[in-house]
mmCIF file of C-alpha atoms in Angstrom:
data_model
loop_
_atom_site.group_PDB
_atom_site.id
_atom_site.type_symbol
_atom_site.label_atom_id
_atom_site.label_comp_id
_atom_site.label_asym_id
_atom_site.label_seq_id
_atom_site.Cartn_x
_atom_site.Cartn_y
_atom_site.Cartn_z
ATOM 1 C CA MET M 35 178.352 78.333 122.464
ATOM 2 C CA GLU M 36 178.761 74.156 121.008
ATOM 3 C CA GLY M 37 175.558 73.280 121.667
ATOM 4 C CA ALA M 38 173.569 76.271 120.985
ATOM 5 C CA SER M 39 172.275 75.608 117.187
ATOM 6 C CA ILE M 40 168.797 76.243 116.757
ATOM 7 C CA LEU M 41 167.827 79.986 116.200
ATOM 8 C CA HIS M 42 163.947 80.899 116.526
ATOM 9 C CA ALA M 43 163.323 83.499 114.070
ATOM 10 C CA ASP M 44 159.804 85.958 114.442
ATOM 11 C CA LEU M 45 159.003 88.143 112.760
ATOM 12 C CA ASP M 46 158.241 92.410 114.821
ATOM 13 C CA ALA M 47 153.988 93.030 114.551
ATOM 14 C CA PHE M 48 154.841 91.577 111.277
ATOM 15 C CA TYR M 49 150.909 93.178 109.659
ATOM 16 C CA ALA M 50 152.456 96.470 111.192
ATOM 17 C CA SER M 51 155.200 96.440 109.759
ATOM 18 C CA VAL M 52 154.733 95.403 106.332
ATOM 19 C CA GLU M 53 152.346 98.268 106.392
ATOM 20 C CA GLN M 54 155.272 101.424 108.246
ATOM 21 C CA ARG M 55 157.486 99.344 104.858
ATOM 22 C CA ASP M 56 155.892 100.082 102.801
ATOM 23 C CA ARG M 57 154.282 103.367 103.987
ATOM 24 C CA PRO M 58 157.219 104.831 105.811
ATOM 25 C CA ALA M 59 155.178 108.154 107.043
ATOM 26 C CA LEU M 60 153.875 105.480 109.692
ATOM 27 C CA ARG M 61 157.266 105.201 110.901
ATOM 28 C CA GLY M 62 157.089 105.279 114.481
ATOM 29 C CA LYS M 63 153.307 105.711 114.756
ATOM 30 C CA PRO M 64 150.363 103.600 116.198
ATOM 31 C CA VAL M 65 149.095 102.253 113.891
ATOM 32 C CA ILE M 66 146.201 98.979 113.893
ATOM 33 C CA VAL M 67 145.485 96.991 111.710
ATOM 34 C CA GLY M 68 142.062 96.197 111.205
ATOM 35 C CA HIS M 69 138.664 97.574 112.174
ATOM 36 C CA GLY M 70 136.164 95.519 113.853
ATOM 37 C CA VAL M 71 139.024 93.570 115.100
ATOM 38 C CA VAL M 72 142.703 94.044 115.501
ATOM 39 C CA LEU M 73 144.606 91.304 113.470
ATOM 40 C CA ALA M 74 148.132 93.139 114.279
ATOM 41 C CA CYS M 75 149.147 96.415 115.790
ATOM 42 C CA SER M 76 153.108 98.259 115.898
ATOM 43 C CA TYR M 77 154.716 98.653 118.828
ATOM 44 C CA GLU M 78 153.566 101.827 119.312
ATOM 45 C CA ALA M 79 149.800 100.409 119.837
ATOM 46 C CA LYS M 80 151.068 98.317 122.327
ATOM 47 C CA ALA M 81 153.074 100.615 124.350
ATOM 48 C CA ARG M 82 149.434 102.007 124.695
ATOM 49 C CA GLY M 83 147.384 98.267 126.207
ATOM 50 C CA VAL M 84 146.054 97.531 122.346
ATOM 51 C CA ARG M 85 146.727 93.556 121.992
ATOM 52 C CA THR M 86 146.014 91.599 119.153
ATOM 53 C CA ALA M 87 142.070 90.169 118.314
ATOM 54 C CA MET M 88 141.407 93.092 120.514
ATOM 55 C CA GLY M 89 137.972 94.743 119.247
ATOM 56 C CA GLY M 90 138.444 97.669 117.566
ATOM 57 C CA ARG M 91 136.484 100.568 119.925
ATOM 58 C CA GLN M 92 138.623 99.420 122.967
ATOM 59 C CA ALA M 93 141.674 99.759 120.947
ATOM 60 C CA ARG M 94 140.274 103.417 119.589
ATOM 61 C CA ALA M 95 139.665 104.120 123.298
ATOM 62 C CA LEU M 96 142.951 103.134 124.504
ATOM 63 C CA CYS M 97 144.933 104.660 121.195
ATOM 64 C CA PRO M 98 142.731 107.491 120.232
ATOM 65 C CA ASP M 99 145.384 108.642 117.774
ATOM 66 C CA ALA M 100 146.058 105.339 116.016
ATOM 67 C CA ILE M 101 146.232 105.338 112.597
ATOM 68 C CA VAL M 102 143.835 102.301 111.740
ATOM 69 C CA LEU M 103 144.526 100.639 108.285
ATOM 70 C CA GLU M 104 142.317 97.722 106.187
ATOM 71 C CA PRO M 105 144.732 94.506 106.437
ATOM 72 C CA ARG M 106 146.472 93.503 102.639
ATOM 73 C CA MET M 107 146.703 90.283 103.183
ATOM 74 C CA SER M 108 148.625 89.696 99.527
ATOM 75 C CA ALA M 109 151.149 92.211 99.805
ATOM 76 C CA TYR M 110 151.780 90.014 103.621
ATOM 77 C CA SER M 111 152.390 86.790 101.802
ATOM 78 C CA GLN M 112 153.863 87.965 99.059
ATOM 79 C CA ALA M 113 156.489 89.689 101.872
ATOM 80 C CA SER M 114 156.103 86.224 104.114
ATOM 81 C CA LYS M 115 157.663 84.274 100.705
ATOM 82 C CA ALA M 116 160.895 86.626 100.802
ATOM 83 C CA VAL M 117 161.092 86.033 104.352
ATOM 84 C CA PHE M 118 161.399 82.429 103.671
ATOM 85 C CA GLU M 119 163.407 82.557 100.789
ATOM 86 C CA VAL M 120 166.438 84.517 102.845
ATOM 87 C CA PHE M 121 165.385 81.501 105.668
ATOM 88 C CA ARG M 122 166.101 79.144 102.895
ATOM 89 C CA ASP M 123 169.015 80.551 101.276
ATOM 90 C CA THR M 124 170.543 80.431 105.335
ATOM 91 C CA THR M 125 170.061 76.627 105.662
ATOM 92 C CA PRO M 126 167.863 73.891 104.129
ATOM 93 C CA LEU M 127 166.819 73.078 107.426
ATOM 94 C CA VAL M 128 163.670 75.351 108.488
ATOM 95 C CA GLU M 129 160.933 74.094 110.420
ATOM 96 C CA PRO M 130 157.736 77.143 109.672
ATOM 97 C CA ILE M 131 155.553 78.193 112.328
ATOM 98 C CA SER M 132 153.279 80.601 110.744
ATOM 99 C CA ILE M 133 153.871 82.633 107.890
ATOM 100 C CA ASP M 134 156.001 84.599 110.127
ATOM 101 C CA GLU M 135 158.170 83.022 112.331
ATOM 102 C CA ALA M 136 160.266 79.841 111.629
ATOM 103 C CA PHE M 137 162.978 77.662 113.524
ATOM 104 C CA LEU M 138 166.085 76.972 111.721
ATOM 105 C CA ASP M 139 168.977 74.401 112.577
ATOM 106 C CA VAL M 140 172.595 75.920 111.846
ATOM 107 C CA GLY M 141 174.461 72.821 113.776
ATOM 108 C CA GLY M 142 176.256 71.984 110.597
ATOM 109 C CA LEU M 143 177.383 75.390 109.394
ATOM 110 C CA ARG M 144 179.931 76.170 111.311
ATOM 111 C CA ARG M 145 182.374 75.682 109.298
ATOM 112 C CA ILE M 146 181.138 77.212 107.009
ATOM 113 C CA SER M 147 179.234 80.179 108.186
ATOM 114 C CA GLY M 148 180.494 80.832 111.175
ATOM 115 C CA THR M 149 178.798 80.566 115.048
ATOM 116 C CA PRO M 150 175.107 79.979 115.392
ATOM 117 C CA THR M 151 174.772 83.782 116.893
ATOM 118 C CA GLU M 152 177.701 84.792 113.528
ATOM 119 C CA ILE M 153 174.528 83.427 111.448
ATOM 120 C CA ALA M 154 171.987 84.838 113.596
ATOM 121 C CA VAL M 155 173.268 88.098 112.936
ATOM 122 C CA ARG M 156 173.466 88.185 109.539
ATOM 123 C CA LEU M 157 170.056 86.183 108.626
ATOM 124 C CA ARG M 158 168.539 89.589 111.013
ATOM 125 C CA ALA M 159 170.652 91.852 108.338
ATOM 126 C CA ASP M 160 169.392 89.882 104.742
ATOM 127 C CA VAL M 161 165.945 89.842 106.294
ATOM 128 C CA LEU M 162 166.247 93.316 107.056
ATOM 129 C CA SER M 163 167.935 94.366 103.532
ATOM 130 C CA ARG M 164 166.314 92.315 101.314
ATOM 131 C CA VAL M 165 162.463 91.980 102.665
ATOM 132 C CA GLY M 166 162.552 95.309 104.807
ATOM 133 C CA LEU M 167 161.146 94.310 107.547
ATOM 134 C CA PRO M 168 162.770 93.880 111.443
ATOM 135 C CA ILE M 169 163.413 90.438 112.389
ATOM 136 C CA THR M 170 163.985 89.115 116.071
ATOM 137 C CA VAL M 171 166.751 85.777 116.425
ATOM 138 C CA GLY M 172 167.069 83.694 119.493
ATOM 139 C CA VAL M 173 169.548 81.432 119.545
ATOM 140 C CA ALA M 174 169.383 78.116 122.032
ATOM 141 C CA ARG M 175 170.252 74.567 122.031
ATOM 142 C CA THR M 176 166.529 73.716 122.306
ATOM 143 C CA LYS M 177 163.639 74.890 119.617
ATOM 144 C CA PHE M 178 161.573 75.448 123.297
ATOM 145 C CA LEU M 179 164.495 77.965 124.755
ATOM 146 C CA ALA M 180 164.995 79.226 121.686
ATOM 147 C CA LYS M 181 161.340 80.314 121.394
ATOM 148 C CA VAL M 182 161.479 81.463 124.887
ATOM 149 C CA ALA M 183 164.492 83.454 123.425
ATOM 150 C CA SER M 184 162.814 85.610 120.883
ATOM 151 C CA ARG M 185 160.238 86.442 123.257
ATOM 152 C CA VAL M 186 163.045 87.662 125.630
ATOM 153 C CA ALA M 187 164.470 89.585 122.813
ATOM 154 C CA LYS M 188 161.496 91.253 120.910
ATOM 155 C CA PRO M 189 161.074 93.743 119.650
ATOM 156 C CA ASP M 190 164.109 93.962 116.622
ATOM 157 C CA GLY M 191 166.744 92.034 118.768
ATOM 158 C CA LEU M 192 168.651 88.900 118.842
ATOM 159 C CA LEU M 193 169.046 86.495 122.177
ATOM 160 C CA THR M 194 171.742 83.916 122.240
ATOM 161 C CA VAL M 195 171.418 80.976 125.537
ATOM 162 C CA ALA M 196 174.814 79.809 126.451
ATOM 163 C CA PRO M 197 173.882 75.700 127.132
ATOM 164 C CA ASP M 198 175.808 76.094 130.609
ATOM 165 C CA ARG M 199 173.668 79.345 131.992
ATOM 166 C CA GLU M 200 169.726 77.834 130.581
ATOM 167 C CA LEU M 201 168.177 77.376 133.559
ATOM 168 C CA GLU M 202 170.187 80.536 134.759
ATOM 169 C CA PHE M 203 168.605 82.483 132.326
ATOM 170 C CA LEU M 204 164.916 80.468 132.267
ATOM 171 C CA HIS M 205 164.114 80.244 136.176
ATOM 172 C CA PRO M 206 163.526 83.534 136.713
ATOM 173 C CA LEU M 207 161.208 84.008 133.926
ATOM 174 C CA PRO M 208 157.102 84.528 134.525
ATOM 175 C CA VAL M 209 155.655 80.447 134.227
ATOM 176 C CA GLN M 210 153.047 82.030 131.067
ATOM 177 C CA MET M 211 156.423 81.632 129.215
ATOM 178 C CA LEU M 212 156.103 77.767 129.493
ATOM 179 C CA TRP M 213 154.317 76.550 126.664
ATOM 180 C CA GLY M 214 151.029 75.762 127.339
ATOM 181 C CA VAL M 215 150.536 77.888 129.746
ATOM 182 C CA GLY M 216 147.887 79.988 129.325
ATOM 183 C CA PRO M 217 145.691 82.241 132.177
ATOM 184 C CA VAL M 218 143.676 79.577 133.680
ATOM 185 C CA THR M 219 146.919 77.370 133.869
ATOM 186 C CA ALA M 220 148.643 80.683 134.962
ATOM 187 C CA ALA M 221 145.990 81.048 137.867
ATOM 188 C CA LYS M 222 145.785 77.709 139.108
ATOM 189 C CA LEU M 223 149.435 77.602 139.270
ATOM 190 C CA ALA M 224 149.253 81.761 141.412
ATOM 191 C CA GLU M 225 146.829 80.176 143.830
ATOM 192 C CA ARG M 226 149.342 78.035 145.082
ATOM 193 C CA GLY M 227 152.607 80.958 144.876
ATOM 194 C CA ILE M 228 153.879 79.487 141.612
ATOM 195 C CA ARG M 229 154.218 82.649 139.840
ATOM 196 C CA THR M 230 158.025 81.475 138.618
ATOM 197 C CA VAL M 231 160.062 78.976 135.811
ATOM 198 C CA ALA M 232 161.885 78.442 138.881
ATOM 199 C CA HIS M 233 159.084 77.621 141.439
ATOM 200 C CA VAL M 234 157.786 74.663 138.628
ATOM 201 C CA ALA M 235 160.835 73.471 138.608
ATOM 202 C CA ARG M 236 161.095 73.016 142.814
ATOM 203 C CA ILE M 237 158.227 72.241 143.168
ATOM 204 C CA GLY M 238 158.399 68.784 141.887
ATOM 205 C CA GLU M 239 156.747 66.360 139.082
ATOM 206 C CA ALA M 240 154.418 64.850 140.747
ATOM 207 C CA ALA M 241 153.290 68.235 142.534
ATOM 208 C CA LEU M 242 152.481 69.092 138.988
ATOM 209 C CA ILE M 243 150.834 65.673 138.682
ATOM 210 C CA SER M 244 148.643 66.590 141.354
ATOM 211 C CA ILE M 245 147.911 69.952 139.843
ATOM 212 C CA LEU M 246 147.363 70.351 136.339
ATOM 213 C CA GLY M 247 147.010 66.138 135.886
ATOM 214 C CA GLY M 248 149.249 63.550 134.064
ATOM 215 C CA HIS M 249 149.726 65.270 130.677
ATOM 216 C CA ALA M 250 150.500 68.501 131.257
ATOM 217 C CA GLY M 251 152.473 68.543 134.789
ATOM 218 C CA ARG M 252 154.975 66.433 132.994
ATOM 219 C CA HIS M 253 154.930 68.876 130.006
ATOM 220 C CA LEU M 254 155.569 71.884 132.341
ATOM 221 C CA TRP M 255 157.472 70.158 135.011
ATOM 222 C CA ALA M 256 160.358 68.983 131.866
ATOM 223 C CA LEU M 257 159.859 72.616 130.268
ATOM 224 C CA ALA M 258 160.946 73.539 133.305
ATOM 225 C CA HIS M 259 164.083 72.083 133.104
ATOM 226 C CA ASN M 260 164.647 72.456 129.419
ATOM 227 C CA LYS M 261 164.162 69.129 128.634
ATOM 228 C CA ASP M 262 163.062 68.821 125.076
ATOM 229 C CA ALA M 263 163.763 66.847 122.332
ATOM 230 C CA ARG M 264 162.699 68.111 119.314
ATOM 231 C CA ARG M 265 164.796 68.268 116.462
ATOM 232 C CA VAL M 266 163.997 71.315 113.423
ATOM 233 C CA GLU M 267 161.300 69.557 110.633
ATOM 234 C CA THR M 268 161.389 69.859 107.746
ATOM 235 C CA GLY M 269 158.629 68.936 104.403
ATOM 236 C CA ARG M 270 156.363 68.032 107.617
ATOM 237 C CA ARG M 271 152.439 68.658 106.172
ATOM 238 C CA ARG M 272 149.527 69.967 107.693
ATOM 239 C CA GLY M 273 147.532 67.540 109.752
ATOM 240 C CA SER M 274 144.113 69.871 109.423
ATOM 241 C CA MET M 275 142.791 72.895 107.339
ATOM 242 C CA GLY M 276 140.598 75.073 108.758
ATOM 243 C CA ALA M 277 138.683 78.491 108.398
ATOM 244 C CA GLN M 278 137.061 80.712 110.728
ATOM 245 C CA ARG M 279 135.551 84.161 110.511
ATOM 246 C CA ALA M 280 135.067 87.266 113.643
ATOM 247 C CA LEU M 281 131.063 87.794 113.669
ATOM 248 C CA GLY M 282 130.913 90.955 115.833
ATOM 249 C CA ARG M 283 128.773 90.928 118.985
ATOM 250 C CA GLY M 284 125.573 91.730 117.001
ATOM 251 C CA ASN M 285 122.491 89.239 116.508
ATOM 252 C CA GLN M 286 122.718 86.578 113.870
ATOM 253 C CA SER M 287 120.390 85.155 112.185
ATOM 254 C CA TYR M 288 120.913 80.891 111.872
ATOM 255 C CA GLU M 289 120.219 81.128 108.632
ATOM 256 C CA GLU M 290 123.222 84.311 108.202
ATOM 257 C CA LEU M 291 125.316 81.793 110.521
ATOM 258 C CA ASP M 292 124.429 78.539 107.991
ATOM 259 C CA ALA M 293 125.377 80.631 104.783
ATOM 260 C CA THR M 294 128.739 82.010 107.105
ATOM 261 C CA LEU M 295 129.367 78.796 107.680
ATOM 262 C CA ALA M 296 128.824 77.569 103.698
ATOM 263 C CA GLY M 297 131.529 80.143 102.893
ATOM 264 C CA LEU M 298 134.013 78.670 105.412
ATOM 265 C CA VAL M 299 133.642 75.063 103.572
ATOM 266 C CA ASP M 300 133.908 76.292 100.175
ATOM 267 C CA ARG M 301 137.059 78.144 101.127
ATOM 268 C CA VAL M 302 138.678 74.967 103.447
ATOM 269 C CA THR M 303 137.746 72.130 100.410
ATOM 270 C CA ARG M 304 139.113 73.928 98.066
ATOM 271 C CA ARG M 305 142.616 74.392 99.818
ATOM 272 C CA MET M 306 142.104 70.458 100.406
ATOM 273 C CA ARG M 307 141.902 69.446 96.763
ATOM 274 C CA LYS M 308 144.264 72.103 95.437
ATOM 275 C CA ALA M 309 146.895 70.479 97.863
ATOM 276 C CA ASP M 310 145.269 66.666 97.210
ATOM 277 C CA ARG M 311 144.872 66.376 100.969
ATOM 278 C CA PRO M 312 141.084 64.383 101.886
ATOM 279 C CA GLY M 313 139.785 64.363 105.399
ATOM 280 C CA ARG M 314 137.466 62.666 107.261
ATOM 281 C CA THR M 315 136.805 64.635 110.644
ATOM 282 C CA VAL M 316 134.919 67.950 110.244
ATOM 283 C CA VAL M 317 135.152 70.159 113.518
ATOM 284 C CA LEU M 318 132.993 73.021 114.222
ATOM 285 C CA ARG M 319 134.671 75.721 116.026
ATOM 286 C CA MET M 320 132.723 79.036 117.558
ATOM 287 C CA ARG M 321 133.620 81.243 120.369
ATOM 288 C CA PHE M 322 130.209 83.398 122.352
ATOM 289 C CA ARG M 323 129.667 86.619 123.601
ATOM 290 C CA ASP M 324 131.451 85.998 127.210
ATOM 291 C CA PHE M 325 134.538 84.500 125.003
ATOM 292 C CA THR M 326 134.289 80.907 126.332
ATOM 293 C CA ARG M 327 135.157 78.379 123.469
ATOM 294 C CA ALA M 328 133.152 75.639 122.167
ATOM 295 C CA THR M 329 134.024 72.954 119.626
ATOM 296 C CA ARG M 330 132.283 69.880 117.676
ATOM 297 C CA SER M 331 133.041 67.343 115.617
ATOM 298 C CA ARG M 332 131.923 64.313 113.582
ATOM 299 C CA THR M 333 134.262 62.164 111.988
ATOM 300 C CA LEU M 334 132.941 60.732 107.834
ATOM 301 C CA SER M 335 133.101 57.282 107.235
ATOM 302 C CA ARG M 336 135.959 58.352 104.868
ATOM 303 C CA PRO M 337 138.773 61.146 103.334
ATOM 304 C CA THR M 338 136.993 63.433 100.986
ATOM 305 C CA VAL M 339 137.663 66.370 99.285
ATOM 306 C CA GLN M 340 133.817 67.048 98.284
ATOM 307 C CA THR M 341 132.268 70.875 99.406
ATOM 308 C CA GLU M 342 128.517 69.127 99.751
ATOM 309 C CA GLU M 343 129.857 65.905 101.558
ATOM 310 C CA ILE M 344 131.988 68.310 104.219
ATOM 311 C CA LEU M 345 129.090 70.934 104.326
ATOM 312 C CA ALA M 346 126.256 68.434 105.245
ATOM 313 C CA ALA M 347 128.502 67.313 107.843
ATOM 314 C CA ALA M 348 129.151 71.351 109.366
ATOM 315 C CA ARG M 349 125.307 71.723 109.100
ATOM 316 C CA THR M 350 124.467 69.007 111.194
ATOM 317 C CA LEU M 351 126.820 69.836 113.808
ATOM 318 C CA LEU M 352 125.642 73.380 113.332
ATOM 319 C CA SER M 353 122.025 72.095 114.126
ATOM 320 C CA ALA M 354 123.431 71.091 117.184
ATOM 321 C CA VAL M 355 124.461 73.503 119.421
ATOM 322 C CA ARG M 356 121.875 76.157 117.801
ATOM 323 C CA PRO M 357 119.896 75.883 121.248
ATOM 324 C CA MET M 358 123.160 77.141 122.309
ATOM 325 C CA ILE M 359 124.072 79.816 120.312
ATOM 326 C CA ALA M 360 120.229 81.067 120.974
ATOM 327 C CA VAL M 361 121.034 81.672 124.025
ATOM 328 C CA ARG M 362 124.906 83.011 124.803
ATOM 329 C CA GLY M 363 125.576 85.057 120.986
ATOM 330 C CA LEU M 364 128.296 83.844 118.544
ATOM 331 C CA THR M 365 130.746 85.890 118.133
ATOM 332 C CA LEU M 366 133.248 83.797 116.028
ATOM 333 C CA ILE M 367 132.375 80.460 114.029
ATOM 334 C CA GLY M 368 135.434 78.324 112.633
ATOM 335 C CA ILE M 369 135.562 74.760 110.493
ATOM 336 C CA SER M 370 138.461 72.556 109.990
ATOM 337 C CA VAL M 371 138.743 69.324 108.703
ATOM 338 C CA GLY M 372 141.152 66.714 110.208
ATOM 339 C CA ASN M 373 142.274 63.577 109.967
ATOM 340 C CA LEU M 374 144.262 64.667 106.618
ATOM 341 C CA GLU M 375 145.615 61.626 104.261
ATOM 342 C CA ASN M 376 146.960 61.924 100.586
ATOM 343 C CA GLN M 377 144.951 62.025 97.713
ATOM 344 C CA ASP M 378 147.607 58.862 96.230
ATOM 345 C CA PHE M 379 145.324 55.976 98.894
ATOM 346 C CA VAL M 380 142.802 56.832 98.840
ATOM 347 C CA GLN M 381 139.876 54.398 97.512
ATOM 348 C CA LEU M 382 138.372 55.856 95.071
ATOM 349 C CA GLU M 383 134.390 55.499 94.258
ATOM 350 C CA LEU M 384 132.735 55.401 90.914
ATOM 351 C CA PRO M 385 129.869 58.369 91.120
ATOM 352 C CA PHE M 386 127.122 54.800 90.052
ATOM 353 C CA GLY M 387 123.884 56.543 89.810
ATOM 354 C CA THR M 388 124.706 60.145 92.020
ATOM 355 C CA PRO M 389 126.100 63.303 90.238
ATOM 356 C CA ASP M 390 129.429 63.523 90.754
ATOM 357 C CA ARG M 391 130.610 65.928 92.432
ATOM 358 C CA VAL M 392 134.203 65.283 92.154
ATOM 359 C CA ALA M 393 133.820 66.285 88.689
ATOM 360 C CA LEU M 394 131.861 69.565 89.539
ATOM 361 C CA ASP M 395 134.142 70.833 92.199
ATOM 362 C CA GLY M 396 136.983 70.751 89.787
ATOM 363 C CA ALA M 397 135.197 72.339 87.675
ATOM 364 C CA LEU M 398 134.458 75.870 89.818
ATOM 365 C CA ASP M 399 138.099 75.488 90.878
ATOM 366 C CA ALA M 400 139.085 76.088 87.795
ATOM 367 C CA VAL M 401 136.782 79.038 87.455
ATOM 368 C CA ARG M 402 138.028 80.942 90.272
ATOM 369 C CA ASP M 403 141.838 80.102 89.629
ATOM 370 C CA ARG M 404 140.865 81.166 86.574
ATOM 371 C CA PHE M 405 138.543 84.449 87.131
ATOM 372 C CA GLY M 406 139.349 85.112 91.378
ATOM 373 C CA SER M 407 137.866 83.400 94.435
ATOM 374 C CA GLY M 408 134.352 85.700 93.589
ATOM 375 C CA SER M 409 133.957 84.734 89.774
ATOM 376 C CA VAL M 410 131.687 82.053 91.720
ATOM 377 C CA THR M 411 129.555 81.930 94.639
ATOM 378 C CA ARG M 412 126.883 80.413 96.449
ATOM 379 C CA GLY M 413 123.169 82.366 96.287
ATOM 380 C CA VAL M 414 123.156 83.256 100.187
ATOM 381 C CA LEU M 415 126.489 84.665 100.164
ATOM 382 C CA VAL M 416 125.761 87.257 96.662
ATOM 383 C CA GLY M 417 126.065 90.644 97.696
ATOM 384 C CA LYS M 418 127.371 89.957 101.023
ATOM 385 C CA SER M 419 131.470 90.026 102.276
ATOM 386 C CA PRO M 420 133.348 86.594 102.330
ATOM 387 C CA GLY M 421 134.994 87.745 104.979
ATOM 388 C CA LEU M 422 139.207 88.170 104.955
ATOM 389 C CA GLU M 423 141.291 84.987 104.012
ATOM 390 C CA MET M 424 144.037 84.856 106.072
ATOM 391 C CA PRO M 425 147.574 84.726 104.937
ATOM 392 C CA MET M 426 149.177 81.271 105.790
ATOM 393 C CA LEU M 427 151.718 78.531 104.605
ATOM 394 C CA PRO M 428 151.815 76.426 101.843
ATOM 395 C CA ASP M 429 149.259 73.251 102.281
#
């Protein structure tokens, strides 16, 4: 198995598995986490057609006997931290992807820990014994193929792809297994009879470029031949920070949207200050009633962590799309700040003649850290739910 040294470890139905772990009576039963929108569901519910991000009403129609639970974000955060402790006890080369999955490089551990497959077996056993959760692991020579292997092995499985059998394993799979192939790209390929990875590999790079464009065509052709030179990276900091909120399918006034946007900006800028990561590109993300999406962005003249400055840019973006929202309706709104920099390299400005908003933001952060995020809030948000704050990897 020389060369197959990258592990992709992915927890199974993470939120639902935590609920089944903490409430043994739920094991083996269809569990849905989230009422308005499905945040996660157990494999028993998935077998009935329930999927993540599905509307709650549709999910309950498909699975009337499902047990629907309110999410417990603090429990999921604690479980994630415990799992990543197991990862780092296995190898120092861990690249987090999300709170429930990571790549691990175990290529240098053969003499002290055994083969990558043996390490993967112990990793799964350690996560189960120490955290109480099932986890699936794919083992391969490249990051791409390790992730594909873990998808094929789910749930609660282990699959190692030998270097001399890579294409034999990969080519029969559907094109949706290739990174970057969503419903639109899959439909374009299907129109031309391209339904498997083998079809992508045979059609040739030039033909793919003519169908999908230069970047996408070259990308998919490389993956179809398992060409992926990326290494497991540690210590990489995120390039943006964001938050979003589902709004449901009811009508929202512009004032309500503005208040929701302000709450999201408060949440994001607080994270930015905590991580000392000022940013300069503000991005507004929207999903409409017809399930289409749109983004708008604005780049500031200098990086900042100031709430009011970022909120002003976000409000400008929201105002510009107000007519579009009135016609199409909005079911999700999100805000993110990109082009993040390190605070050490930002030129500070002295607040001559203007309020020191950096000090004000810092004082509010200190109050929220001590007394909870709801201890200080905007007047327009009083009495309103702030929405779920999803657990995230450290910034």
